[in-house]
PDB file of N, CA and C in Angstrom:
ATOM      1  N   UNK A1470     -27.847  -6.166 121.406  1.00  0.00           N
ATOM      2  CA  UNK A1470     -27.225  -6.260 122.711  1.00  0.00           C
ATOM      3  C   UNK A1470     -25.715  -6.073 122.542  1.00  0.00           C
ATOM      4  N   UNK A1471     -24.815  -5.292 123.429  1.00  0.00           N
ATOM      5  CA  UNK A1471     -23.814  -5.087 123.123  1.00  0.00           C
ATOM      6  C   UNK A1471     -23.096  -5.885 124.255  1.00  0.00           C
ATOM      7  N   UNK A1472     -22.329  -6.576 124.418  1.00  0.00           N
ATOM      8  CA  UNK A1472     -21.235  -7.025 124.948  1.00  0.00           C
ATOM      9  C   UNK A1472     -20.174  -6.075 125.797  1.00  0.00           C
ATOM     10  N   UNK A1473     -20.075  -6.489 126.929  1.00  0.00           N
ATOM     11  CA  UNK A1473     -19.326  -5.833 127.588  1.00  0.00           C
ATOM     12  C   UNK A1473     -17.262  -6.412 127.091  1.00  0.00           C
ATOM     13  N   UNK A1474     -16.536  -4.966 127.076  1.00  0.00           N
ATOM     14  CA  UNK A1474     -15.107  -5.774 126.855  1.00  0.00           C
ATOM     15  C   UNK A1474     -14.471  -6.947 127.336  1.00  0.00           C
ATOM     16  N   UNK A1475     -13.932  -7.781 127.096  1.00  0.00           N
ATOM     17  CA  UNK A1475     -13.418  -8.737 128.131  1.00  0.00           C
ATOM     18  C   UNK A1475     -12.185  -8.200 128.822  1.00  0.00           C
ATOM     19  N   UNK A1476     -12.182  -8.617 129.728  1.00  0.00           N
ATOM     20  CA  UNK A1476     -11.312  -8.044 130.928  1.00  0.00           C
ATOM     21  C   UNK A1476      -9.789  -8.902 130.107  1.00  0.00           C
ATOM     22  N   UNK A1477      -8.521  -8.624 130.658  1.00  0.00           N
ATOM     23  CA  UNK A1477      -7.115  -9.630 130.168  1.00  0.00           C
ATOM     24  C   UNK A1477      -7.229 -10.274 131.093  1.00  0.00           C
ATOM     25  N   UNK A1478      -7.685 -10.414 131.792  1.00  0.00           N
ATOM     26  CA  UNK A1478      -7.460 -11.675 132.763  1.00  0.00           C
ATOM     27  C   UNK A1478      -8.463 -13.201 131.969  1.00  0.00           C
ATOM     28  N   UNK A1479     -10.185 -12.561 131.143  1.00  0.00           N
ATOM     29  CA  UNK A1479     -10.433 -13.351 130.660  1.00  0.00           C
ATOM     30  C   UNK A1479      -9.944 -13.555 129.087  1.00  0.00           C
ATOM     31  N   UNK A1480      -9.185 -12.692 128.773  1.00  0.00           N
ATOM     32  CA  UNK A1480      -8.749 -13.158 127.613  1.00  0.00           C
ATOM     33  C   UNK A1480      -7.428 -13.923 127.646  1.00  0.00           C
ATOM     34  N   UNK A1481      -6.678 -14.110 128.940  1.00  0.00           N
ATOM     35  CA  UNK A1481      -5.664 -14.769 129.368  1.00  0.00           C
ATOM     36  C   UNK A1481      -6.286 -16.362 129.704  1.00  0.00           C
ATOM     37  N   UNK A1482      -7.003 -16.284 130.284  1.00  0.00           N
ATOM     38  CA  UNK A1482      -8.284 -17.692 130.092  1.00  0.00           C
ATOM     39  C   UNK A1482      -8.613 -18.303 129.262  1.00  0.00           C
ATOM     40  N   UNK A1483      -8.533 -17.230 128.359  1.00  0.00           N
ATOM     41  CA  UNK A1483      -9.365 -18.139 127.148  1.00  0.00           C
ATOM     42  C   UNK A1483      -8.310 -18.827 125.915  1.00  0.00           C
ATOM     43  N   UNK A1484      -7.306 -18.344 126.188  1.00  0.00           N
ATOM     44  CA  UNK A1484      -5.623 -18.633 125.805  1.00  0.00           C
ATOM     45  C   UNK A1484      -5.280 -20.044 126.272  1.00  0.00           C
ATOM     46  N   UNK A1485      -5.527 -20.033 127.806  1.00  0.00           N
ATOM     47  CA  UNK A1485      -5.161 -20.919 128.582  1.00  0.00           C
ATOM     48  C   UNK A1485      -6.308 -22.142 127.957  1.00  0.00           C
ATOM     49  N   UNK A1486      -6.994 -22.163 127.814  1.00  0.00           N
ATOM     50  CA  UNK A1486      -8.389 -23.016 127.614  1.00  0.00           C
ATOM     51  C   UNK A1486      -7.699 -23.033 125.897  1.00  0.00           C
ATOM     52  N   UNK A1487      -7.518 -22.069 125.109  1.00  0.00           N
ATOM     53  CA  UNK A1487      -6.709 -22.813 124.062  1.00  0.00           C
ATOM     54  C   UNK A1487      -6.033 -23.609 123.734  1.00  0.00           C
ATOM     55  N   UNK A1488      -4.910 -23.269 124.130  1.00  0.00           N
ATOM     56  CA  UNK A1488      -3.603 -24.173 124.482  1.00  0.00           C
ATOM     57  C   UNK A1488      -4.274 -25.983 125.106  1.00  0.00           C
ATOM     58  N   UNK A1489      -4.730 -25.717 125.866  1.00  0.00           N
ATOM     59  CA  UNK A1489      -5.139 -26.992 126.873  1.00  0.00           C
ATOM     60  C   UNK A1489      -5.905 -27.835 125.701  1.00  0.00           C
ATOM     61  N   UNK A1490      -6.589 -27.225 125.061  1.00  0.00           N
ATOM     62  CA  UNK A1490      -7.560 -28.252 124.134  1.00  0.00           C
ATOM     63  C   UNK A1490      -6.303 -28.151 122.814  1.00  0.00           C
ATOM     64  N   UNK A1491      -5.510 -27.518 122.460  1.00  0.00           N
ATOM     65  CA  UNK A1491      -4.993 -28.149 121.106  1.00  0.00           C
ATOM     66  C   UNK A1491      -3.260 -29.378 121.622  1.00  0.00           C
ATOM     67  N   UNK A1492      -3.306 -28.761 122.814  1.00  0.00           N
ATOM     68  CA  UNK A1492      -2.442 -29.838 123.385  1.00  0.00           C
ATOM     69  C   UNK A1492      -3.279 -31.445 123.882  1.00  0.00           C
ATOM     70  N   UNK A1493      -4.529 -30.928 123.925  1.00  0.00           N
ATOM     71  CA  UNK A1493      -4.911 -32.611 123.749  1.00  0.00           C
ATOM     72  C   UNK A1493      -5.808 -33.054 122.692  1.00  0.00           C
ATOM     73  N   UNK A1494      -5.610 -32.869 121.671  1.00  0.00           N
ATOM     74  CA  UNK A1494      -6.220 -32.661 120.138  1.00  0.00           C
ATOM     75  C   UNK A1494      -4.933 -33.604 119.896  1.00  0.00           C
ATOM     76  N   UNK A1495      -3.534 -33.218 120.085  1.00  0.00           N
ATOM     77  CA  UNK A1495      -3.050 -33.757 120.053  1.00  0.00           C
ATOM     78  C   UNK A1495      -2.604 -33.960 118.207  1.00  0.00           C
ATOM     79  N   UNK A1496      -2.716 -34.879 117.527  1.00  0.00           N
ATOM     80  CA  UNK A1496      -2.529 -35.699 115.799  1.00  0.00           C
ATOM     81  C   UNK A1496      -3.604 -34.991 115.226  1.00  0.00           C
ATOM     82  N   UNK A1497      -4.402 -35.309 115.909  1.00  0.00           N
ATOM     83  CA  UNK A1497      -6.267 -35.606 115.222  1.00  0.00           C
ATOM     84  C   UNK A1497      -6.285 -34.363 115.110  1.00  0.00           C
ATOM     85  N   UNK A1498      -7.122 -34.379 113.875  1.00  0.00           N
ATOM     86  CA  UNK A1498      -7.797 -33.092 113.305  1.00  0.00           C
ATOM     87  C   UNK A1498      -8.644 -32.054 113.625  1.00  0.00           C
ATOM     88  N   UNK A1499      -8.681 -31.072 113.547  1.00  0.00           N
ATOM     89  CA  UNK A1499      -9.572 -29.999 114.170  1.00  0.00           C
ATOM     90  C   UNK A1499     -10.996 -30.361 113.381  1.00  0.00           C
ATOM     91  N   UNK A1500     -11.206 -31.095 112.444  1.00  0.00           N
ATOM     92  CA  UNK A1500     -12.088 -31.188 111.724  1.00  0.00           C
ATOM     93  C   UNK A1500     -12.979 -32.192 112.755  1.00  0.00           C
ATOM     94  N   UNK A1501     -11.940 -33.110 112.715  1.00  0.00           N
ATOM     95  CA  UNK A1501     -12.438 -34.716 113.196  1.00  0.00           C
ATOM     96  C   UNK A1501     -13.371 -34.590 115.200  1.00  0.00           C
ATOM     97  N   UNK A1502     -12.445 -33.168 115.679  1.00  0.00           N
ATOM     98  CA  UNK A1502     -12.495 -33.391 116.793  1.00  0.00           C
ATOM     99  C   UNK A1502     -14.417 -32.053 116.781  1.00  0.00           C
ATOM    100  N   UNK A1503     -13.967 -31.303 116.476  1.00  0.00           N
ATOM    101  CA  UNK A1503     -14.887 -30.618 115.990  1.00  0.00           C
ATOM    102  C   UNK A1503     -16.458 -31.125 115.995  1.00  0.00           C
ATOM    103  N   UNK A1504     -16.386 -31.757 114.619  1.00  0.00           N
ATOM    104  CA  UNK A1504     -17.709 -33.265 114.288  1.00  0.00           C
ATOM    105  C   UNK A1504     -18.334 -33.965 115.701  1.00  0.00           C
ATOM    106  N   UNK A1505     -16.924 -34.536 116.169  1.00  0.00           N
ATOM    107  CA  UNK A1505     -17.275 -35.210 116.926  1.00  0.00           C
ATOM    108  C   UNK A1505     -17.800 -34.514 118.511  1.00  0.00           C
ATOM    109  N   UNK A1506     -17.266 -33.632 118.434  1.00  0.00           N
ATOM    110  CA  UNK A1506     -18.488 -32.517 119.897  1.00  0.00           C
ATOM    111  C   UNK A1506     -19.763 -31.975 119.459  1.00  0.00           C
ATOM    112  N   UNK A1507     -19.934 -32.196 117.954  1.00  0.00           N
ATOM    113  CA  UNK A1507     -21.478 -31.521 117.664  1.00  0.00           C
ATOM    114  C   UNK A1507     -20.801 -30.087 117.051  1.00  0.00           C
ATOM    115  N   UNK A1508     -20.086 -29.591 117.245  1.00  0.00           N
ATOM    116  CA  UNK A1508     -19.785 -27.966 116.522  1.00  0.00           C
ATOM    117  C   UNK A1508     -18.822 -28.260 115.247  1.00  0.00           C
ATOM    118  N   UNK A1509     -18.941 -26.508 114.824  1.00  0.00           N
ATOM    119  CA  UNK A1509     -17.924 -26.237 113.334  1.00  0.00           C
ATOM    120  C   UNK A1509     -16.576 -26.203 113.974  1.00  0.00           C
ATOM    121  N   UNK A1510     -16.083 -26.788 112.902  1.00  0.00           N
ATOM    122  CA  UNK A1510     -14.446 -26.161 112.801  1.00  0.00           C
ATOM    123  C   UNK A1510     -13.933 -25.044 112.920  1.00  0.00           C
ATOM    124  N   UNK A1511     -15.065 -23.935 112.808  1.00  0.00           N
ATOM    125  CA  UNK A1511     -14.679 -22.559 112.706  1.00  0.00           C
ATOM    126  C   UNK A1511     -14.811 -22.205 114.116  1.00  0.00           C
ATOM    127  N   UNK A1512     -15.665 -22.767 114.785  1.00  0.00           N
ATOM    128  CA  UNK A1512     -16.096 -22.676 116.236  1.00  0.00           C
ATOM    129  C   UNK A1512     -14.658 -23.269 117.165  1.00  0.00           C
ATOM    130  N   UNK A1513     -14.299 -23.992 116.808  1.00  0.00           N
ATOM    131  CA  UNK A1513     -13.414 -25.001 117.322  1.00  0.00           C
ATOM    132  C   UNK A1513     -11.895 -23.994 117.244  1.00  0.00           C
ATOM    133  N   UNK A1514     -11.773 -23.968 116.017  1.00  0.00           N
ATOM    134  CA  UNK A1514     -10.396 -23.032 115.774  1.00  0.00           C
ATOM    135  C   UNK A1514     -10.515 -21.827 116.391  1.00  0.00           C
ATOM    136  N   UNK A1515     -11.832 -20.907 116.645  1.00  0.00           N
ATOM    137  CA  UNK A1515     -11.989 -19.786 117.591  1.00  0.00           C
ATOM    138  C   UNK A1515     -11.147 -19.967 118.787  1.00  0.00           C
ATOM    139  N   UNK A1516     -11.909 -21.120 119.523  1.00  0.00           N
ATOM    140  CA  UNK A1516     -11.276 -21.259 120.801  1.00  0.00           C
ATOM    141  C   UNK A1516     -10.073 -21.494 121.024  1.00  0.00           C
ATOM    142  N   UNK A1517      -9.403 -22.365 119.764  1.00  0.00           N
ATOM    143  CA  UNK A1517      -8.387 -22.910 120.250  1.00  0.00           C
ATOM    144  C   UNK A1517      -7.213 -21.622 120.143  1.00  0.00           C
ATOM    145  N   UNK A1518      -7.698 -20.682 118.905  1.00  0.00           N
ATOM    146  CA  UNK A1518      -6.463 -19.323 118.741  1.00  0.00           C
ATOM    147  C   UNK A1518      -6.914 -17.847 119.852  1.00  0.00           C
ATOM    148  N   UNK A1519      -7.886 -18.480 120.782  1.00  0.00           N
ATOM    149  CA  UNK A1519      -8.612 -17.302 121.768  1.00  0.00           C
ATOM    150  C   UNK A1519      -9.068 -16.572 121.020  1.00  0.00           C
ATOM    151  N   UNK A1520      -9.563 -16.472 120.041  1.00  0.00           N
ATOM    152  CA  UNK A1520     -10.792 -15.640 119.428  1.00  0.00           C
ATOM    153  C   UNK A1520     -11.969 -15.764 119.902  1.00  0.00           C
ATOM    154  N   UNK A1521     -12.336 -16.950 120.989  1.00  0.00           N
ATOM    155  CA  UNK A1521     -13.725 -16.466 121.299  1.00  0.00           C
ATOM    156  C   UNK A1521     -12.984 -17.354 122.709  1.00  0.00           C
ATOM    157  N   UNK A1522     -12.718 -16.836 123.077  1.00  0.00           N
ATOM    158  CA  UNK A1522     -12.041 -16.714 124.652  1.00  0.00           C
ATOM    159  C   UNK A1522     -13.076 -17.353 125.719  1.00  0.00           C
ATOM    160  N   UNK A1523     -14.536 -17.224 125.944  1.00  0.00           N
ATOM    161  CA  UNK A1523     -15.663 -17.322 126.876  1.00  0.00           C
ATOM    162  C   UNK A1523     -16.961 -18.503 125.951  1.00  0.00           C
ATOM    163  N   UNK A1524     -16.622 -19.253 125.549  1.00  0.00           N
ATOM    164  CA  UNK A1524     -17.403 -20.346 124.821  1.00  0.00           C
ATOM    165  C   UNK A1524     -18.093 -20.607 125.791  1.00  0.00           C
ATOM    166  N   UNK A1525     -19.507 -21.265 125.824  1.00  0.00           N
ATOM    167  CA  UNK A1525     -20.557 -21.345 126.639  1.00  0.00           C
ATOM    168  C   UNK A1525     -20.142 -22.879 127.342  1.00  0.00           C
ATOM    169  N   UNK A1526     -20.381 -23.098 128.586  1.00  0.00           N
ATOM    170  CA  UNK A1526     -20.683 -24.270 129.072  1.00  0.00           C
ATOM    171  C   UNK A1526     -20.512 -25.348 128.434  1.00  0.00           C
ATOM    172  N   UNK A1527     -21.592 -25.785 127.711  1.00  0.00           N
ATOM    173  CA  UNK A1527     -22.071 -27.075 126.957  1.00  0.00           C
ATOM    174  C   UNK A1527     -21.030 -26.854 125.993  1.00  0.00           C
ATOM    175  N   UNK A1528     -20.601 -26.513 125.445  1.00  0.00           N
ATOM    176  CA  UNK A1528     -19.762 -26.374 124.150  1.00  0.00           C
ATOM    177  C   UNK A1528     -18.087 -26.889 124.695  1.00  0.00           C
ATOM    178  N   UNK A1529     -17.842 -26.332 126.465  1.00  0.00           N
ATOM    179  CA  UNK A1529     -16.292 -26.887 126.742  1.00  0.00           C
ATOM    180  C   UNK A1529     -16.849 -28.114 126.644  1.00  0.00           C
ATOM    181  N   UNK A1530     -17.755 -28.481 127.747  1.00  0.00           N
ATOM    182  CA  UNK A1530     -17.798 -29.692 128.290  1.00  0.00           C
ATOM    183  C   UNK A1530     -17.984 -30.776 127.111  1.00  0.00           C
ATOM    184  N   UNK A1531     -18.650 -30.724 125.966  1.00  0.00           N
ATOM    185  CA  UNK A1531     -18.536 -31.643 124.624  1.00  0.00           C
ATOM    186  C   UNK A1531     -17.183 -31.726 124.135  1.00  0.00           C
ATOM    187  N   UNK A1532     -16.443 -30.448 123.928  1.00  0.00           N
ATOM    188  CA  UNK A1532     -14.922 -30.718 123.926  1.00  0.00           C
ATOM    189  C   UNK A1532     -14.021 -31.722 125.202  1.00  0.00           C
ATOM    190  N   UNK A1533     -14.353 -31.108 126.029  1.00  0.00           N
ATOM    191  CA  UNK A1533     -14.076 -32.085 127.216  1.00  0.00           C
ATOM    192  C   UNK A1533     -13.774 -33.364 126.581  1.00  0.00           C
ATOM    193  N   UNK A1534     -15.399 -34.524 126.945  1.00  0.00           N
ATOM    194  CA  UNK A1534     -15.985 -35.612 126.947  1.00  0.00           C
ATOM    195  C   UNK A1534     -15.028 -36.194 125.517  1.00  0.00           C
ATOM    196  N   UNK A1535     -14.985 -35.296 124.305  1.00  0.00           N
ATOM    197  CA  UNK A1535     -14.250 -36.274 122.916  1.00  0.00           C
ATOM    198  C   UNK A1535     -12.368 -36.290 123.406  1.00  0.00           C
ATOM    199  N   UNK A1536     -12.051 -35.141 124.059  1.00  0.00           N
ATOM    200  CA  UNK A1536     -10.889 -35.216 124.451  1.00  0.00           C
ATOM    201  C   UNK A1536     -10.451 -36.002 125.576  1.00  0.00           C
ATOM    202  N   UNK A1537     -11.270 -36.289 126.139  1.00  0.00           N
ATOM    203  CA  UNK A1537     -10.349 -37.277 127.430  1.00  0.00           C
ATOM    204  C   UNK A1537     -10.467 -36.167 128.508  1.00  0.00           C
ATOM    205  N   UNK A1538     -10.979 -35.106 128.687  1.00  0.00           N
ATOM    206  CA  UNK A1538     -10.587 -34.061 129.738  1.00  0.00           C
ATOM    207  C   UNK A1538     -11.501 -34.237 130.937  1.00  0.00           C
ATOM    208  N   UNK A1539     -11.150 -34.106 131.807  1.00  0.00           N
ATOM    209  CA  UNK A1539     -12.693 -33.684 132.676  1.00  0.00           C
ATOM    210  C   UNK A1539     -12.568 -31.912 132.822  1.00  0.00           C
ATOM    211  N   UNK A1540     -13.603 -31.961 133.376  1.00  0.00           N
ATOM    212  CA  UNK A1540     -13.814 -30.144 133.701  1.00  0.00           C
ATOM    213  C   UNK A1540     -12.906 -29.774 134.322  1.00  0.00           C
ATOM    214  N   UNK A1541     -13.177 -30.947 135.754  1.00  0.00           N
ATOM    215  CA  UNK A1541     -11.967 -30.225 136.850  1.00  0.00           C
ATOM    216  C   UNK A1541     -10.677 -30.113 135.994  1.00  0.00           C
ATOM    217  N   UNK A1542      -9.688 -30.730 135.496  1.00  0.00           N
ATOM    218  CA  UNK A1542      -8.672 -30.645 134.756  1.00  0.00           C
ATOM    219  C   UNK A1542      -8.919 -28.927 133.932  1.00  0.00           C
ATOM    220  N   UNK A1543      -9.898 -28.749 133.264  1.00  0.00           N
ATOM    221  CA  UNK A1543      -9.914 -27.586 132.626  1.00  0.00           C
ATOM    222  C   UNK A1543      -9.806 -26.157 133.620  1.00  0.00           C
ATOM    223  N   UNK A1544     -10.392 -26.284 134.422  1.00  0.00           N
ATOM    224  CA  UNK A1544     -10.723 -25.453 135.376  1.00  0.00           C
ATOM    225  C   UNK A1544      -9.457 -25.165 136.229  1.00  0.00           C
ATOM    226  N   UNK A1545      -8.620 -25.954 136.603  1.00  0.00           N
ATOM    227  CA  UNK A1545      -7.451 -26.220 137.512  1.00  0.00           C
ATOM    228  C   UNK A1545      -6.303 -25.289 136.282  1.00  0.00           C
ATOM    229  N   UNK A1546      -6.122 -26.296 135.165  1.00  0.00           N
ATOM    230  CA  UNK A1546      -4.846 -25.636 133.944  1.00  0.00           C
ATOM    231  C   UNK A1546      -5.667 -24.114 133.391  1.00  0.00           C
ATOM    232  N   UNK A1547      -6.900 -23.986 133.855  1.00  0.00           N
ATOM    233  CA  UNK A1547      -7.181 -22.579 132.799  1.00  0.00           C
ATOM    234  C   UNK A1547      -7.411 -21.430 133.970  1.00  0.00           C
ATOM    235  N   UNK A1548      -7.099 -21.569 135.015  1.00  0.00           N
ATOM    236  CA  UNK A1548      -7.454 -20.781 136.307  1.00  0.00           C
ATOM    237  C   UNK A1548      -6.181 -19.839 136.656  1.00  0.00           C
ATOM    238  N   UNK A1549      -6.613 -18.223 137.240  1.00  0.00           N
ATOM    239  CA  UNK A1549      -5.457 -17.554 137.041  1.00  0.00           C
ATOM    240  C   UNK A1549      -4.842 -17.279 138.052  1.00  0.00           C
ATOM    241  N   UNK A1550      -5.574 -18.023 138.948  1.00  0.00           N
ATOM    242  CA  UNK A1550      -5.099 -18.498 140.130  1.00  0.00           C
ATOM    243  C   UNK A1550      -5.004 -19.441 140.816  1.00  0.00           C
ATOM    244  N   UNK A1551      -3.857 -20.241 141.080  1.00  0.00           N
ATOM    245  CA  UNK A1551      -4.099 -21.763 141.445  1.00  0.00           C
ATOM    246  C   UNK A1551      -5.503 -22.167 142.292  1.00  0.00           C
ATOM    247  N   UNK A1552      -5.744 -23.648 141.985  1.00  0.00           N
ATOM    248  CA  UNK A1552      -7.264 -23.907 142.287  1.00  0.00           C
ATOM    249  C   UNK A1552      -7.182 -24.891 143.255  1.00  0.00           C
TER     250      UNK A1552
END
């Protein structure tokens, strides 16, 4: 199956959704925070440098829940148009 390109608007998203999770990562480790949502570090560092820009559902929202975030918060700071 081939993947369609991502548009810059979602790779500007997925930047935004970066930033937002390593600004509330905060001290703690990419390792520690990682573990603690159920995924790899390698998974984790994707998102956070926009290398994988469009992470599935379940995967923000576990980041979410260890970070203190709610969705709405994600959705509002990662939106490319005010919400």
């Amino acid at each position: 199956m081939v993947r369609t390109p991502l548009t810059p608007e979602e790779r500007e998203r997925g930047e935004r959704l970066g930033l937002l999770l390593r600004e509330a990562r905060g001290h703690r480790s990419m390792v520690e925070i990682a573990n603690s949502a159920g995924l790899s570090p390698e998974t984790l560092r994707k998102i956070e440098t926009g290398r994988a820009p469009t992470p599935a559902f379940f995967t923000v929202a576990a980041l979410a829940r260890v970070l203190g975030l709610s969705l709405d918060e994600i959705v509002t700071r990662c939106a490319l148009v005010p919400v």
